């Protein structure tokens, strides 16, 4: 079973700060997802990565397959970025193609 | 498109009662799944389906049944509710794009309280 660890568990930032959230996993994967969950519960997919880097607006996600590590960066953070950010990984082959293993999430609070 | 819908939003059950959590998607997605989310834990996979008529167990399947008679619907049945099944339940769907890309779409969740 893949162990997915996120750090930090909680993060408080001032508006405008650069944010980094980390995700490490124990077993090789075929893909990694970053998700966002706002208070009230709705979960939204941000990125899916299998290599390299992706950017969407102020969000940047990177993955290092050799080091089994991914980071989610938020530039020029804003109070509306306050949410729980969740990392999830997918394995190789058979049923693992369809199963996601999730980290516990990072609670981000951005103060004005 | 309505996306992924779940009903009910909130439910209170007594121990031993049975109920069905409904999940539907209108995006013609092949893959659907059910997760539970508990405080201090990551989302955990209960059951999943890779198409109509095909289901399989996830990480925490005990006490739950699923079926997939159509592409659109993937109901989750609690056979005999227990307090340990108090949780928030999320349904999700996805499909694989060319190049292996995919996006997960989540429903709004169902909060279940078992007394």
mmCIF file of N, CA, C and O in Angstrom, chain B residues 63-98:
data_model
loop_
_atom_site.group_PDB
_atom_site.id
_atom_site.type_symbol
_atom_site.label_atom_id
_atom_site.label_comp_id
_atom_site.label_asym_id
_atom_site.label_seq_id
_atom_site.Cartn_x
_atom_site.Cartn_y
_atom_site.Cartn_z
ATOM 1 N N UNK B 63 -19.413 -3.752 4.950
ATOM 2 C CA UNK B 63 -20.640 -3.082 5.374
ATOM 3 C C UNK B 63 -21.322 -2.310 4.258
ATOM 4 O O UNK B 63 -22.376 -1.710 4.478
ATOM 5 N N UNK B 64 -20.710 -2.327 3.076
ATOM 6 C CA UNK B 64 -21.243 -1.577 1.940
ATOM 7 C C UNK B 64 -21.381 -2.487 0.709
ATOM 8 O O UNK B 64 -20.535 -3.337 0.476
ATOM 9 N N UNK B 65 -22.438 -2.230 -0.064
ATOM 10 C CA UNK B 65 -22.614 -2.902 -1.356
ATOM 11 C C UNK B 65 -22.806 -1.870 -2.447
ATOM 12 O O UNK B 65 -23.345 -0.782 -2.196
ATOM 13 N N UNK B 66 -22.386 -2.213 -3.673
ATOM 14 C CA UNK B 66 -22.617 -1.338 -4.812
ATOM 15 C C UNK B 66 -23.085 -2.180 -5.992
ATOM 16 O O UNK B 66 -22.901 -3.401 -6.029
ATOM 17 N N UNK B 67 -23.682 -1.495 -6.948
ATOM 18 C CA UNK B 67 -24.009 -2.086 -8.237
ATOM 19 C C UNK B 67 -23.914 -0.984 -9.288
ATOM 20 O O UNK B 67 -23.975 0.202 -8.961
ATOM 21 N N UNK B 68 -23.741 -1.378 -10.535
ATOM 22 C CA UNK B 68 -23.653 -0.388 -11.625
ATOM 23 C C UNK B 68 -24.420 -0.958 -12.821
ATOM 24 O O UNK B 68 -23.864 -1.629 -13.679
ATOM 25 N N UNK B 69 -25.709 -0.679 -12.833
ATOM 26 C CA UNK B 69 -26.538 -1.204 -13.915
ATOM 27 C C UNK B 69 -26.530 -0.269 -15.122
ATOM 28 O O UNK B 69 -26.803 -0.705 -16.246
ATOM 29 N N UNK B 70 -26.220 0.990 -14.924
ATOM 30 C CA UNK B 70 -26.127 1.951 -16.027
ATOM 31 C C UNK B 70 -24.826 2.734 -15.890
ATOM 32 O O UNK B 70 -24.225 2.775 -14.812
ATOM 33 N N UNK B 71 -24.402 3.375 -16.963
ATOM 34 C CA UNK B 71 -23.211 4.221 -16.903
ATOM 35 C C UNK B 71 -23.414 5.381 -15.942
ATOM 36 O O UNK B 71 -22.494 5.810 -15.269
ATOM 37 N N UNK B 72 -24.650 5.895 -15.865
ATOM 38 C CA UNK B 72 -24.910 7.123 -15.120
ATOM 39 C C UNK B 72 -24.950 6.946 -13.602
ATOM 40 O O UNK B 72 -24.591 7.834 -12.859
ATOM 41 N N UNK B 73 -25.441 5.810 -13.123
ATOM 42 C CA UNK B 73 -25.767 5.673 -11.705
ATOM 43 C C UNK B 73 -24.855 4.681 -10.985
ATOM 44 O O UNK B 73 -24.550 3.609 -11.512
ATOM 45 N N UNK B 74 -24.506 5.031 -9.750
ATOM 46 C CA UNK B 74 -23.630 4.159 -8.951
ATOM 47 C C UNK B 74 -24.052 4.287 -7.491
ATOM 48 O O UNK B 74 -23.426 4.986 -6.689
ATOM 49 N N UNK B 75 -25.113 3.608 -7.082
ATOM 50 C CA UNK B 75 -25.596 3.728 -5.704
ATOM 51 C C UNK B 75 -24.745 2.924 -4.718
ATOM 52 O O UNK B 75 -24.205 1.870 -5.052
ATOM 53 N N UNK B 76 -24.665 3.444 -3.497
ATOM 54 C CA UNK B 76 -23.937 2.786 -2.403
ATOM 55 C C UNK B 76 -24.956 2.379 -1.343
ATOM 56 O O UNK B 76 -25.695 3.222 -0.845
ATOM 57 N N UNK B 77 -24.977 1.104 -1.011
ATOM 58 C CA UNK B 77 -25.946 0.592 -0.044
ATOM 59 C C UNK B 77 -25.262 0.264 1.273
ATOM 60 O O UNK B 77 -24.254 -0.454 1.293
ATOM 61 N N UNK B 78 -25.831 0.782 2.355
ATOM 62 C CA UNK B 78 -25.424 0.390 3.697
ATOM 63 C C UNK B 78 -26.402 -0.694 4.140
ATOM 64 O O UNK B 78 -27.609 -0.462 4.204
ATOM 65 N N UNK B 79 -25.878 -1.861 4.441
ATOM 66 C CA UNK B 79 -26.737 -3.011 4.685
ATOM 67 C C UNK B 79 -27.359 -2.977 6.076
ATOM 68 O O UNK B 79 -28.540 -3.260 6.243
ATOM 69 N N UNK B 80 -26.556 -2.640 7.072
ATOM 70 C CA UNK B 80 -27.012 -2.567 8.463
ATOM 71 C C UNK B 80 -26.124 -1.525 9.136
ATOM 72 O O UNK B 80 -25.008 -1.831 9.551
ATOM 73 N N UNK B 81 -26.618 -0.286 9.201
ATOM 74 C CA UNK B 81 -25.764 0.835 9.595
ATOM 75 C C UNK B 81 -25.199 0.657 10.998
ATOM 76 O O UNK B 81 -25.888 0.173 11.914
ATOM 77 N N UNK B 82 -23.947 1.076 11.158
ATOM 78 C CA UNK B 82 -23.245 1.045 12.437
ATOM 79 C C UNK B 82 -22.678 2.433 12.712
ATOM 80 O O UNK B 82 -22.376 3.175 11.761
ATOM 81 N N UNK B 83 -22.516 2.786 13.994
ATOM 82 C CA UNK B 83 -21.942 4.108 14.325
ATOM 83 C C UNK B 83 -20.596 4.362 13.640
ATOM 84 O O UNK B 83 -20.277 5.504 13.318
ATOM 85 N N UNK B 84 -19.825 3.296 13.380
ATOM 86 C CA UNK B 84 -18.522 3.456 12.717
ATOM 87 C C UNK B 84 -18.666 3.927 11.264
ATOM 88 O O UNK B 84 -17.678 4.322 10.639
ATOM 89 N N UNK B 85 -19.873 3.882 10.737
ATOM 90 C CA UNK B 85 -20.106 4.347 9.376
ATOM 91 C C UNK B 85 -20.515 5.818 9.317
ATOM 92 O O UNK B 85 -20.773 6.353 8.239
ATOM 93 N N UNK B 86 -20.545 6.466 10.475
ATOM 94 C CA UNK B 86 -20.730 7.908 10.506
ATOM 95 C C UNK B 86 -19.560 8.560 9.790
ATOM 96 O O UNK B 86 -18.403 8.344 10.163
ATOM 97 N N UNK B 87 -19.856 9.322 8.737
ATOM 98 C CA UNK B 87 -18.783 9.847 7.913
ATOM 99 C C UNK B 87 -19.388 10.787 6.876
ATOM 100 O O UNK B 87 -20.608 10.970 6.808
ATOM 101 N N UNK B 88 -18.514 11.383 6.085
ATOM 102 C CA UNK B 88 -18.956 12.101 4.890
ATOM 103 C C UNK B 88 -18.583 11.242 3.694
ATOM 104 O O UNK B 88 -17.421 10.813 3.570
ATOM 105 N N UNK B 89 -19.536 11.010 2.830
ATOM 106 C CA UNK B 89 -19.343 10.120 1.687
ATOM 107 C C UNK B 89 -19.306 10.941 0.401
ATOM 108 O O UNK B 89 -20.177 11.776 0.148
ATOM 109 N N UNK B 90 -18.298 10.682 -0.391
ATOM 110 C CA UNK B 90 -18.146 11.365 -1.675
ATOM 111 C C UNK B 90 -18.170 10.336 -2.801
ATOM 112 O O UNK B 90 -17.513 9.297 -2.731
ATOM 113 N N UNK B 91 -18.905 10.682 -3.844
ATOM 114 C CA UNK B 91 -18.892 9.932 -5.083
ATOM 115 C C UNK B 91 -18.052 10.714 -6.082
ATOM 116 O O UNK B 91 -18.042 11.949 -6.074
ATOM 117 N N UNK B 92 -17.316 9.998 -6.931
ATOM 118 C CA UNK B 92 -16.494 10.665 -7.938
ATOM 119 C C UNK B 92 -16.576 9.910 -9.251
ATOM 120 O O UNK B 92 -16.853 8.703 -9.278
ATOM 121 N N UNK B 93 -16.329 10.633 -10.333
ATOM 122 C CA UNK B 93 -16.274 9.983 -11.640
ATOM 123 C C UNK B 93 -15.112 10.558 -12.433
ATOM 124 O O UNK B 93 -14.635 11.661 -12.151
ATOM 125 N N UNK B 94 -14.649 9.793 -13.404
ATOM 126 C CA UNK B 94 -13.571 10.272 -14.267
ATOM 127 C C UNK B 94 -13.538 9.448 -15.533
ATOM 128 O O UNK B 94 -14.152 8.386 -15.617
ATOM 129 N N UNK B 95 -12.804 9.963 -16.523
ATOM 130 C CA UNK B 95 -12.528 9.175 -17.708
ATOM 131 C C UNK B 95 -11.136 9.513 -18.186
ATOM 132 O O UNK B 95 -10.606 10.585 -17.895
ATOM 133 N N UNK B 96 -10.547 8.612 -18.917
ATOM 134 C CA UNK B 96 -9.172 8.783 -19.373
ATOM 135 C C UNK B 96 -9.157 9.496 -20.706
ATOM 136 O O UNK B 96 -9.825 9.082 -21.656
ATOM 137 N N UNK B 97 -8.369 10.582 -20.751
ATOM 138 C CA UNK B 97 -8.179 11.308 -22.007
ATOM 139 C C UNK B 97 -6.984 10.725 -22.755
ATOM 140 O O UNK B 97 -6.228 9.931 -22.207
ATOM 141 N N UNK B 98 -6.810 11.148 -23.967
ATOM 142 C CA UNK B 98 -5.641 10.742 -24.737
ATOM 143 C C UNK B 98 -4.386 11.185 -24.000
ATOM 144 O O UNK B 98 -4.351 12.261 -23.414
#
